[in-house]
C-alpha cells in the first residue's frame, strides 16, 4: 500500500466540473451594487476577462481546460493524495485519514489552480496587466507565479499590516516579476483618500480590493482578478476534487467525509463539489467545512444578500455573512478572515448539504504541531483548521470510515505564527453575538 | 511523456550503495588529529553511533536500509525526476535537462536522507540526545525533523550570524521540538571561552562544530552528528542516485552529464556515486561538480591531509582543501562555504573522474531566477550553482545529450538572499591566490 497515491500526468482533468446546473436550488443571482437589480454580464467586462464572466454564469456541467493551462498544471499536478498513517496512529484512530496535498504547487497553495487559468484567459483577450489584492499573500503569490508563466504584468495590493509582518511574501512576488504595493497606497484615488484621512492606516482587505478594482477600471490594458468566492474560481479549483475522486477509486476507497477549511470557500468547494452528484444520488458522503471561531460566517452568519467588500464596490451576493463591515480579530490564518463565503458553498449550506464547524486558533495550531511531528510537513495556519477538523471527525466517526481532508498550503512563510504559538502568545478569540448583530444591521435589506 | 517521473514506494532503494570498494584507488585513511596516526574506530565511539562508524569504513558494496528508515523515507521518497522543458526552451537547448527534486522533503532539502538513518542508529543504540552544528540551517532542520520522527532530543548550535539573519530556521527547528543555540553559546566551555575573549563574536562553523562535539563528548547519553563530508553521509545520500538511475531507465534515457553543487560534497556524491561502476566500466558519463568561486576547494584547493574544522578537533582527512583556517567570503549559499570536501569526492577528483567548475554568485542567482520564472519553483542559493552549471553544460554539450542535475533544496527560507540580489547588493567575490597560499601554509605537513 502506497503512502502517496500519484497519478500520471495524463490524469490531470481535461475539464473542470461546474456545479451550477447540479445545485438542488438555483443560485441566487448577483445584484448590481447601485441599483440592486440583477447584474448583467456587460457590467463586469471592464473588470473581468470575458471568458471568466462567461464561466461565472455557465450552464455547462463540464468546461474544457485549455491545453496551455494543463501544461502549466503539469509543473505540479496531479498532486498526491497521501495516507496520514503516522497521524492516525498518534490519535489512535480507527479511521483511515488521507490528505490531498496542494502545498506542492510552486506558490505553495491551491490558489495556483485558479491563477493559471485566470491569467491565461486574460492574456488571450489581449490584457497586458492584472491587478489584485492579497491578505496573507497566498493569492498574490499564486497570481504573480501565473503571470510569470505567461509573460504578463502583475500588480498586487497587499494589506499594509500583512505587508509589514510578512516581508518574504513581498520578495517572492517580486522574484516572480510582480510589483506589490502596501495598501493604502498612493497608486489609486481610494488609497490616497484614505492616506489623507489617516496617514497611519494599516489597511484592510476591503480597501485593498477597492484599490485593485480601481486600478483595473482606470487602465484599459488592465483587468482585475479575485482568488476566491466567485463561481469561476470554485470551478477552477474542482481539479482538486476530480483528482481526489480518481485517486480514491484507484485504491478502492469511498470517502465518508470530505473536510476543508473555509475562508472564501474556494479550496473547500474545489474538493467537495465534484462529489456533489454522488451525494445527491444518495451516497453517504459528509462535506465538513472548518472555519475559525473568530470569523464564523457559516456557523453563525446570516444567509442574505450582502456586499463582497467593505467599500460596497462589488456586486451583492447571497451568502452567509457576518456583515460586510465586520472586522475579524487578528487571527494568524489571514486567509480565513472573510466576512462572507462563496455563494455556491452557501447555497449548499442552506440546503443542509454541508456540516460546518468552527475552531479556536490555539486548537488548530495544536493540530498543526501534531501533524508536523507525525507527518513531517509544516501546514499553513489556514490549513491547520482542516487538520483540526479531520482529527475531530476521525475520532467521532464510525470505525473504518474514510476521512479525506484538503491540505491547502504549506507554512514556510508563516513561521512567525508558529513562533507566537510556541511563546504562548495566541489568543482564542470568542466573538460576542452583539458584535455580529451590529455588523449585520448594516447589510442591505433585500428579499430573496 | 510525463513532466515528472514518479516511482512507486516499493522502488525506494532497499540498500545504500557504498562506493568505497569500487574506488579505483583506496581511500586515504583518516588520521588522529593529535598523533597523526591512522585513526582507530574506538576513538570515534564517544562521538558517533557504532553503526555509523562501521558504515564509515565498511567494505560492503551494498548496505541494507532498515525498514524503520524506509518508512520515514516513504513520507517523501521516491522523489520525482522532472524534465525541465520550459527551462530548455528558454535557453534554446538542444539537450534534454532533468532535475532530481530533493526539495520535496519535509525539511526542504536532501539533508533528510542522512538525518533519518543517523537518528535511527543512535536511537537503536540507546542514545537519548543528538548534537550538531548548522550553518545556513538546512542540516539543523533535517536533524530536528528526524529526531521528531523517532522521539529523540536534538540540540543544534547555529553560527550566530546566520542565527540572527535567518530567524525562521530557528522557529522551524523549535517547531520540530529541537533546541537551538546561537554559537558561541554559554552551553559549552568552547563557547564560553570565546565569549570571554570576544563577547561580540558572531561565530563560525569551526566553532559551532567544537561546541556540538564537546556537548556530545561531555554527555554520556548524547552523540554528535554531521550532515556532510563523511563516508556514511554520502552513503545515505546514494538513495538519490539509485532512484535517478531507475527513473532514467524507465523513460529510456542514459545520462551524459550528472551535475550537482558541492559544499561538503554529500548531495553531489549521492547523485553520482551510484553511476560510478558504469563510468568505470567505460560508459561515457561526465560527473560535473559546481562550486562557488568564493570557496573553490575542488578547482583551486590543494589535495592533502587537513583538519575538518578550524579548531583542529576533527580527524585529519585527505581532501582538496583551501586550508582549515580559510574564512570564505559571505556568499548567500551558506551551505557551500566549506574549506574542504568529502574524501570520497576528492579521491575521484584526483583520479580525473570529476569535472569541477566554479561560479560567481550573481551568475548563479541569474540562473535561479530563470529557473523560477520558467519551472516555477524557488531554488536554494546552494542549488542555484547546480542550475547555473547544468545550463552551461547543456549549452556546450553535443545536441541530444541528456543532462541531469540535483535540485538539492528550495529557497523559501532564503528569500532575503533574493531580495539582496534584486537590490543589486550581491558581490561577485574573486579569491586572490595569495589568500589561498597563506591559508594552506597552516595545513599540517603529512605525506600520503
XYZ file of C-alpha atoms in Angstrom, chain A residues 43-382:
340
model
C -21.322 45.466 -16.229
C -18.433 43.160 -15.343
C -16.435 43.409 -18.562
C -14.313 46.445 -17.632
C -13.206 44.442 -14.591
C -13.013 40.770 -15.615
C -11.939 38.877 -18.740
C -14.917 37.874 -20.916
C -14.203 34.132 -20.739
C -14.272 34.290 -16.941
C -17.586 36.193 -16.911
C -18.973 33.506 -19.188
C -17.745 30.747 -16.862
C -19.219 32.615 -13.909
C -22.720 32.045 -15.304
C -22.240 28.950 -17.443
C -24.971 26.273 -17.524
C -22.497 23.654 -18.824
C -21.684 20.771 -16.469
C -18.095 20.443 -17.741
C -15.837 23.145 -19.148
C -12.747 22.051 -21.069
C -9.385 23.009 -19.599
C -7.233 24.621 -22.301
C -4.006 22.789 -23.195
C -1.932 25.839 -22.232
C -3.401 25.677 -18.716
C -2.861 21.917 -18.429
C 0.769 22.441 -19.498
C 1.354 24.740 -16.524
C -0.698 22.479 -14.235
C 1.713 19.715 -15.239
C 4.523 21.506 -13.376
C 2.852 20.343 -10.151
C -0.326 18.366 -10.950
C -1.678 15.788 -10.380
C -0.912 16.450 -6.724
C -0.504 13.471 -4.400
C -3.206 12.033 -2.168
C -1.403 10.930 0.984
C -2.357 8.436 3.675
C -1.597 10.090 7.038
C -0.703 6.831 8.740
C 1.513 8.289 11.423
C -1.129 10.871 12.304
C -3.738 8.106 12.523
C -1.511 6.188 14.933
C -0.811 9.253 17.062
C -4.526 9.887 17.648
C -5.384 6.195 17.967
C -7.740 6.495 15.028
C -9.766 3.568 13.781
C -10.452 5.518 10.582
C -8.255 5.966 7.541
C -7.162 9.578 7.059
C -5.952 10.903 3.712
C -4.893 14.373 2.693
C -4.861 15.884 -0.768
C -1.601 17.809 -0.843
C -1.972 21.123 -2.685
C 1.069 22.612 -0.929
C 3.319 21.120 -3.626
C 2.418 23.848 -6.122
C 5.150 26.410 -6.906
C 3.397 29.136 -4.899
C 2.775 26.690 -2.055
C -1.029 26.561 -2.073
C -4.146 25.584 -4.018
C -4.506 29.196 -5.265
C -2.386 28.316 -8.294
C -5.235 26.193 -9.690
C -7.220 29.331 -10.486
C -4.442 31.883 -11.017
C -3.184 29.920 -14.034
C -6.486 29.887 -15.990
C -7.340 33.442 -14.918
C -4.054 34.704 -16.345
C -4.431 32.528 -19.446
C -7.884 33.884 -20.395
C -6.838 37.478 -19.766
C -3.710 37.018 -21.858
C -5.770 35.505 -24.675
C -8.033 38.541 -24.638
C -5.050 40.868 -25.064
C -4.970 42.149 -21.491
C -1.443 43.285 -20.585
C -1.599 43.601 -16.823
C -3.562 42.098 -13.944
C -4.342 43.712 -10.622
C -5.420 42.067 -7.419
C -5.427 42.398 -3.655
C -3.917 39.938 -1.215
C -4.253 39.453 2.522
C -1.796 36.924 3.919
C -0.137 36.729 0.494
C -1.023 33.264 -0.851
C -3.190 34.640 -3.629
C -0.781 37.417 -4.603
C 1.999 34.851 -4.853
C -0.106 32.488 -6.976
C -1.112 35.285 -9.342
C 2.450 36.556 -9.771
C 3.605 32.978 -10.443
C 0.969 32.531 -13.156
C 1.784 35.927 -14.682
C 5.453 34.958 -14.911
C 4.479 31.739 -16.707
C 2.511 33.651 -19.363
C 4.723 36.750 -19.517
C 2.150 39.195 -18.135
C 2.493 42.142 -15.781
C 1.094 41.792 -12.287
C 0.203 44.396 -9.656
C -0.638 43.297 -6.122
C -2.127 45.475 -3.382
C -1.273 43.855 -0.056
C -2.934 44.907 3.196
C -0.252 47.058 4.877
C -0.259 45.249 8.206
C 0.430 41.908 6.445
C 2.882 43.568 4.052
C 4.973 44.586 7.036
C 4.522 41.346 9.003
C 5.384 39.041 6.096
C 8.317 40.590 4.211
C 9.151 37.281 2.487
C 5.837 37.393 0.591
C 6.803 40.684 -0.998
C 10.209 39.334 -2.033
C 8.678 36.187 -3.536
C 6.112 38.190 -5.523
C 8.905 40.497 -6.735
C 11.001 37.468 -7.675
C 8.202 36.277 -9.973
C 8.327 39.738 -11.549
C 5.195 41.101 -9.884
C 5.006 44.576 -8.389
C 3.480 44.966 -4.972
C 2.211 47.944 -3.006
C 1.290 48.184 0.642
C -2.378 49.224 0.768
C -3.394 52.001 1.304
C -1.012 53.132 -1.445
C -0.534 56.374 -3.335
C -1.246 54.481 -6.607
C -5.013 54.963 -6.502
C -7.553 57.627 -5.571
C -9.022 55.265 -2.965
C -5.626 54.755 -1.388
C -4.710 58.442 -1.456
C -8.044 59.435 0.068
C -7.505 57.030 2.930
C -3.935 58.199 3.484
C -5.100 61.805 3.582
C -7.716 60.901 6.194
C -5.376 58.653 8.176
C -1.676 58.607 7.223
C -1.097 55.740 9.681
C -3.847 53.495 8.276
C -2.727 49.817 8.314
C -5.166 48.836 5.593
C -7.919 46.251 5.233
C -8.898 43.659 2.636
C -11.904 45.802 1.738
C -9.690 48.778 0.936
C -7.144 46.686 -0.957
C -9.992 45.350 -3.146
C -11.054 48.928 -3.841
C -7.521 49.832 -4.932
C -7.117 46.795 -7.185
C -10.553 47.266 -8.783
C -9.900 50.991 -9.362
C -6.510 50.149 -10.915
C -8.235 47.806 -13.404
C -11.190 50.084 -14.095
C -8.956 53.073 -14.829
C -6.487 51.288 -17.135
C -7.696 49.922 -20.472
C -4.982 47.278 -20.658
C -5.625 46.004 -17.118
C -8.161 43.622 -15.589
C -8.903 42.617 -12.034
C -8.683 39.079 -10.633
C -10.091 37.507 -7.481
C -8.706 34.471 -5.667
C -11.859 33.036 -4.067
C -15.648 33.385 -3.591
C -16.683 33.640 -7.258
C -18.183 30.740 -9.198
C -15.384 30.609 -11.770
C -12.778 30.404 -9.008
C -14.502 27.393 -7.441
C -14.860 25.940 -10.927
C -11.091 26.026 -11.476
C -10.488 24.520 -8.041
C -12.517 21.418 -8.907
C -9.332 19.871 -10.339
C -8.620 19.091 -6.677
C -11.771 17.032 -6.129
C -11.720 15.446 -9.581
C -8.204 14.115 -8.994
C -9.106 13.025 -5.471
C -12.016 11.019 -6.847
C -9.710 9.169 -9.258
C -7.090 8.561 -6.574
C -9.599 7.122 -4.121
C -11.038 4.884 -6.810
C -7.546 3.655 -7.668
C -7.093 2.319 -4.140
C -10.638 1.084 -3.755
C -11.691 3.736 -1.237
C -15.030 5.517 -0.933
C -14.898 8.752 1.028
C -17.193 9.052 4.047
C -16.028 12.556 4.998
C -14.525 15.347 2.918
C -13.007 18.119 5.018
C -11.659 21.545 4.077
C -11.101 24.933 5.657
C -13.279 27.829 4.548
C -12.248 31.441 4.105
C -13.926 32.454 0.868
C -14.697 28.790 0.196
C -12.660 28.019 -2.912
C -10.427 25.217 -1.627
C -13.341 23.595 0.170
C -15.563 23.932 -2.897
C -12.816 22.566 -5.129
C -12.597 19.423 -3.030
C -16.277 18.688 -2.413
C -18.164 19.915 -5.490
C -17.105 17.039 -7.776
C -18.649 14.678 -5.208
C -21.963 16.575 -5.185
C -23.661 14.470 -7.872
C -22.848 11.286 -5.922
C -24.136 12.832 -2.696
C -27.340 13.992 -4.378
C -27.632 10.469 -5.758
C -27.870 9.095 -2.241
C -24.245 8.215 -1.472
C -23.420 8.785 2.153
C -20.678 11.440 1.940
C -20.450 14.189 4.538
C -18.972 17.542 3.498
C -17.380 19.232 6.524
C -16.340 22.899 6.410
C -13.871 24.124 9.060
C -13.793 27.810 9.916
C -12.292 29.987 12.671
C -14.444 30.827 15.712
C -13.130 34.367 15.249
C -14.807 34.575 11.824
C -17.675 32.049 11.864
C -19.622 33.067 8.771
C -21.068 29.617 8.011
C -21.863 28.651 11.596
C -23.138 31.983 12.894
C -23.617 34.264 9.876
C -26.920 35.316 8.337
C -27.885 33.943 4.889
C -28.791 37.051 2.904
C -27.620 39.485 0.220
C -24.506 41.427 1.181
C -21.567 43.203 -0.411
C -18.329 41.337 -1.010
C -16.196 44.172 0.307
C -16.214 46.847 2.940
C -16.312 49.659 0.390
C -19.519 48.286 -1.260
C -17.915 48.211 -4.720
C -18.576 44.554 -5.533
C -21.879 43.050 -6.658
C -24.320 41.988 -3.958
C -24.207 38.229 -3.420
C -26.486 35.976 -1.426
C -24.294 34.326 1.176
C -23.727 33.538 4.811
C -22.324 36.799 6.079
C -21.184 38.429 9.266
C -21.766 41.808 7.609
C -19.502 43.493 5.067
C -18.349 45.917 7.767
C -17.301 43.110 10.118
C -13.633 43.312 11.127
C -12.436 39.862 12.253
C -9.969 39.507 15.116
C -6.317 39.304 14.011
C -6.011 35.508 13.856
C -2.935 34.134 12.092
C -4.984 32.325 9.444
C -5.262 35.540 7.441
C -6.828 33.697 4.504
C -9.871 32.793 6.620
C -10.639 36.347 7.745
C -13.506 36.990 5.333
C -16.976 38.137 6.370
C -18.847 36.087 3.734
C -18.482 32.890 1.727
C -18.759 31.667 -1.836
C -22.434 31.780 -2.939
C -22.232 28.166 -4.201
C -20.978 26.915 -0.823
C -23.681 28.959 0.953
C -26.381 27.583 -1.323
C -25.385 24.024 -0.346
C -25.113 25.039 3.308
C -28.643 26.439 3.210
C -29.829 23.145 1.681
C -28.349 21.254 4.625
C -25.730 19.587 2.446
C -22.740 20.917 4.385
C -21.758 20.382 8.011
C -19.854 23.444 9.263
C -17.725 23.586 12.404
C -15.782 26.428 13.994
C -12.489 26.160 15.908
C -10.266 28.242 18.167
C -6.889 29.080 16.689
C -4.837 27.544 19.513
C -6.613 24.218 18.979
C -5.808 24.468 15.289
C -2.126 25.135 15.981
C -2.109 22.167 18.391
C -3.350 20.055 15.489
C -0.800 21.587 13.102
C 2.015 20.743 15.533
C 0.804 17.166 15.828
C 0.720 16.933 12.042
C 4.229 18.407 11.782
C 5.673 15.962 14.284
C 3.989 12.914 12.771
C 3.707 13.557 9.019
C 6.727 15.880 8.946
C 5.326 18.797 6.944
C 4.579 22.333 8.182
C 0.979 23.404 7.435
C -0.233 26.940 6.747
C -2.344 28.393 9.581
C -5.415 28.206 7.326
